[in-house]
Short mmCIF file of C-alpha atoms and ligand atoms in Angstrom, two decimals:
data_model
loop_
_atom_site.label_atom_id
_atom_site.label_comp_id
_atom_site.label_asym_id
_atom_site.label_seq_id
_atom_site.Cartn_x
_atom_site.Cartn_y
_atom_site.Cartn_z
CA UNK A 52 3.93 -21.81 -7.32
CA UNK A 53 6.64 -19.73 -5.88
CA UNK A 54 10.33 -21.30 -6.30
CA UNK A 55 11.92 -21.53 -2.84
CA UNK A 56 14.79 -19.25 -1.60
CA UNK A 57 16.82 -21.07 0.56
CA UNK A 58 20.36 -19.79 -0.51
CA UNK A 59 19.06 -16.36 0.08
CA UNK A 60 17.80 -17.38 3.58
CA UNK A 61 21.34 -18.69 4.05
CA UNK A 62 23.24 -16.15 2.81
CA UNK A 63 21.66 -13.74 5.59
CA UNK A 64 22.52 -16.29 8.39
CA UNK A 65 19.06 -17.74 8.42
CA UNK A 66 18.15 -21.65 8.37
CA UNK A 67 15.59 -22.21 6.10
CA UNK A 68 14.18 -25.09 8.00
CA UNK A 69 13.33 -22.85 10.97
CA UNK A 70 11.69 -20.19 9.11
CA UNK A 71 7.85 -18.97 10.87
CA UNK A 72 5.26 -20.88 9.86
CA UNK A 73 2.73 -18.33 10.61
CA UNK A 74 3.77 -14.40 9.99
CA UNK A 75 1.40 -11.86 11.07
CA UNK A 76 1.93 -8.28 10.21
CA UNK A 77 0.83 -4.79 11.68
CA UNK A 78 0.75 -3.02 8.08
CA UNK A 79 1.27 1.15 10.17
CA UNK A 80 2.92 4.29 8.21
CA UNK A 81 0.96 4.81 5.23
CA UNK A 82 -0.04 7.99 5.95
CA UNK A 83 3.27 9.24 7.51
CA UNK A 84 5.12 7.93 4.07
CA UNK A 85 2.77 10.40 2.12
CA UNK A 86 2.44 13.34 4.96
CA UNK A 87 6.64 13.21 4.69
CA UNK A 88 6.07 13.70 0.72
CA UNK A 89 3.56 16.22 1.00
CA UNK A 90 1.37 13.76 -0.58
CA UNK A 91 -2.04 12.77 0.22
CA UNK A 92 -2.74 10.24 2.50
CA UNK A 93 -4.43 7.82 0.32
CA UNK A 94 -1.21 7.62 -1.94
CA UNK A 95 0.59 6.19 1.12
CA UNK A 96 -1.93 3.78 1.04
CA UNK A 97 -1.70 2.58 -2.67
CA UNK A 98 2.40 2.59 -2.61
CA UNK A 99 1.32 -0.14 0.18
CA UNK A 100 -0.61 -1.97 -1.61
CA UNK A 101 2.22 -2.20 -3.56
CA UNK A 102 4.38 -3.36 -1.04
CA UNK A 103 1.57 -6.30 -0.08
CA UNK A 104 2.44 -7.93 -3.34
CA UNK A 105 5.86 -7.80 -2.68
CA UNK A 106 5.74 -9.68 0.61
CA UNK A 107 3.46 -11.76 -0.71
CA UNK A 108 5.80 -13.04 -3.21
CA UNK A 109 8.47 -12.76 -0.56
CA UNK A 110 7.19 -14.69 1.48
CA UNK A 111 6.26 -17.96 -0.58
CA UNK A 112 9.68 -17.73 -2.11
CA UNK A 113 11.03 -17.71 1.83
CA UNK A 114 8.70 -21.02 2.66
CA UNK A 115 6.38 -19.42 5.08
CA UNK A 116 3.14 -21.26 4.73
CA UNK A 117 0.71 -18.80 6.09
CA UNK A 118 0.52 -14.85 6.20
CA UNK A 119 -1.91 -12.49 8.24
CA UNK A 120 -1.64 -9.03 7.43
CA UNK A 121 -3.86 -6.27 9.30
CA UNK A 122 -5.41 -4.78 5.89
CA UNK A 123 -8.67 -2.49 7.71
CA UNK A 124 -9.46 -2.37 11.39
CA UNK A 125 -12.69 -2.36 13.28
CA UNK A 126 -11.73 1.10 14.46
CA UNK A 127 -10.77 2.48 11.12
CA UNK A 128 -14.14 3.22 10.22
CA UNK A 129 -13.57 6.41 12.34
CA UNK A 130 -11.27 7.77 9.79
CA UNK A 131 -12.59 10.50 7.48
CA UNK A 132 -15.00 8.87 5.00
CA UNK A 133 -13.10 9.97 1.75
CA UNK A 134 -9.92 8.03 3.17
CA UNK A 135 -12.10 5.09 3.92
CA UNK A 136 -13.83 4.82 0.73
CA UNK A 137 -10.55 5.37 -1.58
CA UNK A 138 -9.16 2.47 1.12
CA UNK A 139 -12.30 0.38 0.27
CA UNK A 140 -12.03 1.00 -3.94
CA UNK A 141 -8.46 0.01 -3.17
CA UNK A 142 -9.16 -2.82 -1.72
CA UNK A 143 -11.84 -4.42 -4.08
CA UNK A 144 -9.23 -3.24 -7.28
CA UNK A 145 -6.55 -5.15 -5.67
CA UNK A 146 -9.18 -8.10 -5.19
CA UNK A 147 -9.74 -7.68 -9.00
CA UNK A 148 -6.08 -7.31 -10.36
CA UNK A 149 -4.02 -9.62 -8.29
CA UNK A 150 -6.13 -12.95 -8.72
CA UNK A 151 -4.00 -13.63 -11.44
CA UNK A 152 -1.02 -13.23 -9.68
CA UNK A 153 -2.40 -14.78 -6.88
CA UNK A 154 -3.66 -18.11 -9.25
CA UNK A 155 0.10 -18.12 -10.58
CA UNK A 156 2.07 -18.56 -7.50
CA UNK A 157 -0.21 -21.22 -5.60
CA UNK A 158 -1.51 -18.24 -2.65
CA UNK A 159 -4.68 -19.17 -0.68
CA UNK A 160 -6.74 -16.35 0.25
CA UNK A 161 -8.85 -16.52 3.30
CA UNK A 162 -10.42 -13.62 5.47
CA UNK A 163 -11.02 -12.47 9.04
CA UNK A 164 -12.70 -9.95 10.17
CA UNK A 165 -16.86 -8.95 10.21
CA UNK A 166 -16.72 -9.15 6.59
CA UNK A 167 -20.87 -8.92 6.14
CA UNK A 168 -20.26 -5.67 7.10
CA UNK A 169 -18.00 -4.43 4.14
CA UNK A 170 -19.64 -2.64 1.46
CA UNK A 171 -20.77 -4.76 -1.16
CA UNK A 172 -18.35 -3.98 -3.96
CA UNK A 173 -16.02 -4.78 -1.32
CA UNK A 174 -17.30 -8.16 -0.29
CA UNK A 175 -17.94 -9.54 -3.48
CA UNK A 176 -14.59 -9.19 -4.55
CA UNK A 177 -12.88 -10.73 -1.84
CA UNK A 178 -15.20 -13.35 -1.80
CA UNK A 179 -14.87 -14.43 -5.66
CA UNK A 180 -11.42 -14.21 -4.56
CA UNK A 181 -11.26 -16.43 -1.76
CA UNK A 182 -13.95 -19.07 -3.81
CA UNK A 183 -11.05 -18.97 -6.93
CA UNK A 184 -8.17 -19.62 -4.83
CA UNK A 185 -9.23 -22.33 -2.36
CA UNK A 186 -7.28 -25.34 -3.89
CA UNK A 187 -4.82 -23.38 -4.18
CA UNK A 188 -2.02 -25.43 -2.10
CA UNK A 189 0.79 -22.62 -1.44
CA UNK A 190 1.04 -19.44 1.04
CA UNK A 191 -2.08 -19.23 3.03
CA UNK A 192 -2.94 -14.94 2.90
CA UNK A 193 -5.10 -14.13 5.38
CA UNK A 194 -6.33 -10.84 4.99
CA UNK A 195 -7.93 -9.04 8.79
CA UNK A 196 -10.58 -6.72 7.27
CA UNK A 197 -12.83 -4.96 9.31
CA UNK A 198 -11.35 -7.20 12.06
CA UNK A 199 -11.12 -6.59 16.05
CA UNK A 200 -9.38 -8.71 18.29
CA UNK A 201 -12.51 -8.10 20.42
CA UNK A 202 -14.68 -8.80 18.23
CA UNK A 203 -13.69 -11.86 16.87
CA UNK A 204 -13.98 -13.37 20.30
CA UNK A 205 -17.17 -11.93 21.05
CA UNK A 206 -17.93 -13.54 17.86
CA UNK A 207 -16.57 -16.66 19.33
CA UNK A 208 -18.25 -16.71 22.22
CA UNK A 209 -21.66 -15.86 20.72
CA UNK A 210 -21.01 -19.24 18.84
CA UNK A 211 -20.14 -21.33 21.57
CA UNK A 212 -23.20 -20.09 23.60
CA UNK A 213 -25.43 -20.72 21.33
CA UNK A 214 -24.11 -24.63 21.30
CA UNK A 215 -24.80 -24.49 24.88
CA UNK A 216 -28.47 -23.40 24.59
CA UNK A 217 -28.88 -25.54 22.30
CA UNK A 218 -27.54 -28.67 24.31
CA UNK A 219 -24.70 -29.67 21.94
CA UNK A 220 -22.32 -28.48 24.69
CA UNK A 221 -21.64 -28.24 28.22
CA UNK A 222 -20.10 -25.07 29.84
CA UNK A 223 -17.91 -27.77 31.73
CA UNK A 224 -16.14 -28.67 28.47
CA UNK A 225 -15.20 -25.34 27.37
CA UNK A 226 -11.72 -25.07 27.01
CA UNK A 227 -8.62 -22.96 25.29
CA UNK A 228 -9.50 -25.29 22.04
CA UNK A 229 -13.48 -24.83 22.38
CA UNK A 230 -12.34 -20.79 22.28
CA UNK A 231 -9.18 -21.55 19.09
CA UNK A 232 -12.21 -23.18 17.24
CA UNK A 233 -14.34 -21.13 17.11
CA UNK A 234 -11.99 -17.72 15.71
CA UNK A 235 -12.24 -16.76 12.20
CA UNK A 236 -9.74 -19.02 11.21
CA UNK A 237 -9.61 -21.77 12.80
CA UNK A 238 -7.46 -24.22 10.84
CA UNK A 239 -4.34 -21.72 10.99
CA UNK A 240 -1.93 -22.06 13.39
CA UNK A 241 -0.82 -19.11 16.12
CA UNK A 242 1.48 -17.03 13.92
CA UNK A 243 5.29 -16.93 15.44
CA UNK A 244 6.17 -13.83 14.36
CA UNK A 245 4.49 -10.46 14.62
CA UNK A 246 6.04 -7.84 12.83
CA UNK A 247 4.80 -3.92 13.43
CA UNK A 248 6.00 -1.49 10.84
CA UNK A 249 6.11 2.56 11.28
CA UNK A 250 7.79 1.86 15.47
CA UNK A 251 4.20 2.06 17.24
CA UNK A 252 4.80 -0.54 20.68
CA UNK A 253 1.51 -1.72 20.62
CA UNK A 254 -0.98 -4.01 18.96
CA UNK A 255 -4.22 -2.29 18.53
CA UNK A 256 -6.43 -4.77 18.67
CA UNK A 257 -4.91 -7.17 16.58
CA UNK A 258 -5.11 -11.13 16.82
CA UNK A 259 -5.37 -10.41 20.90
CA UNK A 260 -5.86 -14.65 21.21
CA UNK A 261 -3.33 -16.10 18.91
CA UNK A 262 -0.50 -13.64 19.84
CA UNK A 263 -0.10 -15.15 23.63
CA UNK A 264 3.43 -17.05 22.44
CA UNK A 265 3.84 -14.44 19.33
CA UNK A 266 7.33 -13.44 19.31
CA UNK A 267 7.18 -9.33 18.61
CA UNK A 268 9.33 -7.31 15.88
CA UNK A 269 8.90 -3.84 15.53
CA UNK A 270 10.86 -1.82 12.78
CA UNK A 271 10.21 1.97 12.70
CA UNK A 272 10.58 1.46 8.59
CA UNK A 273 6.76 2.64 6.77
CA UNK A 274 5.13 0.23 5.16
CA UNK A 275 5.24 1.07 1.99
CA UNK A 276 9.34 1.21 2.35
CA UNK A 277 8.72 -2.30 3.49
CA UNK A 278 10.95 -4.71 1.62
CA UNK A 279 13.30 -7.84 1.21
CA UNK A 280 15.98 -6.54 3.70
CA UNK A 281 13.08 -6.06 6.11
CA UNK A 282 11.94 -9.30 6.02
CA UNK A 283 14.81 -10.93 6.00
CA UNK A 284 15.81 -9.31 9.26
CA UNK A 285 12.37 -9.47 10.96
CA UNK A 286 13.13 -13.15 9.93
CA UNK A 287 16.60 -13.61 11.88
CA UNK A 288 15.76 -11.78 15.12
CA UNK A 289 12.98 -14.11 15.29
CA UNK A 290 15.43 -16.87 14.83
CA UNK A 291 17.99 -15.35 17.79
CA UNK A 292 14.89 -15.82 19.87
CA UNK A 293 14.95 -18.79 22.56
CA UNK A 294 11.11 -19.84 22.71
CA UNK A 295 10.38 -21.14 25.86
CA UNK A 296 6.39 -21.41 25.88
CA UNK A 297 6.66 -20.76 29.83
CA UNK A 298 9.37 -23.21 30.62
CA UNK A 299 12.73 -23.05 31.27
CA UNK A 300 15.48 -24.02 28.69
CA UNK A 301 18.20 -26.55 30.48
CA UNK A 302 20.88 -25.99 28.69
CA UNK A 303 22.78 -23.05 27.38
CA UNK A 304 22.56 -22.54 23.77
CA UNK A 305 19.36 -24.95 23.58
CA UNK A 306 16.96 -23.91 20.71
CA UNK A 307 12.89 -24.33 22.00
CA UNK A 308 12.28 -22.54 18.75
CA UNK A 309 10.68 -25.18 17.05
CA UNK A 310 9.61 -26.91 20.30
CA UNK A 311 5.60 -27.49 19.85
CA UNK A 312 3.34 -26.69 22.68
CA UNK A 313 1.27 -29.15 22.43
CA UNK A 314 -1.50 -28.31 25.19
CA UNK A 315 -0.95 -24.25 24.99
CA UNK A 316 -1.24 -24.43 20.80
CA UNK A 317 -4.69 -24.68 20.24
CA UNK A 318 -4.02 -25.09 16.02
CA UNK A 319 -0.52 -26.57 15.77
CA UNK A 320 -1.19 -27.62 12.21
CA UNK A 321 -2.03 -25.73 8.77
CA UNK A 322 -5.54 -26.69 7.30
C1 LIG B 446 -1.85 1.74 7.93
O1 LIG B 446 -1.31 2.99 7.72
C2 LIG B 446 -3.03 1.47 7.01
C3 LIG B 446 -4.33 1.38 7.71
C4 LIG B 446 -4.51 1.47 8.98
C5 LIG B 446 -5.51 1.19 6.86
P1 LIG B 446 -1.88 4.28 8.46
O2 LIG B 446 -2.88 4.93 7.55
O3 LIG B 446 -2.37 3.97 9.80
O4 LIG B 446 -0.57 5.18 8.53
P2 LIG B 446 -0.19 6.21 9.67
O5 LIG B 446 -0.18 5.47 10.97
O6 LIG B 446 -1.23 7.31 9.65
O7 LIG B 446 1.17 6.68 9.28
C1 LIG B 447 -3.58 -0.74 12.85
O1 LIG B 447 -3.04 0.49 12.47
C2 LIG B 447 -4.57 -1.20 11.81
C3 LIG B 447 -4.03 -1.60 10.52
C4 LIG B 447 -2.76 -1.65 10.22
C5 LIG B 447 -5.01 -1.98 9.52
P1 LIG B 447 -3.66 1.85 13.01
O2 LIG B 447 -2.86 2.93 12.42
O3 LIG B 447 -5.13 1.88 12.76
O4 LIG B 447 -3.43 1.72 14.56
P2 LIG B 447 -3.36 2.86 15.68
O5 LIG B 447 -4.55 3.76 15.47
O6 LIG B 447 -2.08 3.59 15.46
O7 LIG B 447 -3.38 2.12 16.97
MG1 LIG B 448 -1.45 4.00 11.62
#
């Protein structure tokens, strides 16, 4: 298991009681970080592989319990085929070579995305993977693989129609948590904190449910420069942030931050 970090926390102003629960992460720049070294693309993509293990370690040492990082969009199969297949071998070596790593500090692995429709050599390894690590009790890493905001609640509602037709529920008692159950991951809470890397403002498709309360932190860094500092101030701006859920806060200086949501939070606990 990792050991915790809290004097590090501290030392950068940060409370370690307060730290997100759930991080999410738009992984952007690995191509610019090899374009601007006249490299090829797909080394931009295995220095970030690279810098996956470090915030992987990162962030079990800084107590966050679970992780979602954006690892291969449903529109990146419109890249050109050699970058997606060296992304793909990349994907299923890492699968490979970090179980042990992954075994030693306590890390969960779970997936979202359309994952039937990875290659093979692709699935199998994530899957072994996931089936290794699931009593695993530390960080919860989520990888988004061939995942689509879209699509995973097209997915969802595909599910929860087919409960209808088949009587087990009634379109009158469809609600936000009918929806939250039925996503990829169910058990994991809405992450808190959604960090972008590489300065693009938007989301691209990304977690489009479980963002509504999300508070956003962009940092024009590439991901593959990605490190401790980073996270450690993507970390405190989230903690200057007043979280109000839609309400108002009374007081000046009063902290919503860790105030629940109870009927908005579809998944307020890990599982
Ligand atoms: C993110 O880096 C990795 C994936 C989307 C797979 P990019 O490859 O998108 O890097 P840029 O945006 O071209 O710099
Ligand atoms: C988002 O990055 C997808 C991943 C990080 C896996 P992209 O580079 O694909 O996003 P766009 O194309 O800039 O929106
Ligand atoms: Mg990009």
């Amino acid at each position: 298991m990792s050991e915790l970090r809290p004097d590090k926390l501290r030392e950068c102003g940060i409370d370690p009681e307060r730290v997100p629960a759930h991080i999410a992460i738009i992984m952007d720049g690995n191509g610019r970080w090899a374009s601007h070294r006249g490299l090829p693309r797909l080394e931009g993509h295995r220095r970030g592989y690279k810098t996956v293990d470090r915030v992987v370690r990162l962030a079990g040492e800084f107590g966050i319990k679970a992780l979602t990082l954006y690892t291969f969009s449903a529109e990146n199969w419109r890249r050109p085929r050699s970058e997606i297949s060296g992304i793909m071998k990349l994907i299923a070596s890492a699968a490979h070579q970090e179980l042990r790593k992954l075994m030693d500090e306590g890390v969960q692995l779970r997936l979202s995305g359309r994952t039937d429709d990875l290659p093979d050599f692709v699935r199998q390894a994530l899957l072994d993977d996931v089936r290794r690590t699931q009593d695993n009790t530390g960080l919860i890493l989520n990888l988004a693989i061939n995942y689509g905001g879209r699509g995973e609640l097209v997915d969802a509602f595909r599910q929860i129609a087919l409960r209808v037709q088949r009587g087990e529920l009634s379109p009158d008692d469809i609600d936000e948590r009918t929806i939250a159950a039925s996503l990829y991951q169910p058990g994991l809470p809405d992450p808190d904190l959604l960090i972008r890397t590489a300065g693009e403002m938007r989301i691209s498709n990304f977690l489009l449910w479980q963002i509504a309360y999300a508070e956003l932190h962009v940092t024009h860094v590439l991901w593959p420069d990605f490190g401790e500092e980073d996270l450690l101030k993507a970390i405190a701006d989230y903690q200057s942030r007043v979280r109000k859920f839609g309400g108002v806060v009374n007081s000046p200086g009063q902290d919503l931050a860790s105030a629940a949501a109870p009927d908005l939070s579809p998944a307020p606990s890990i599982s």
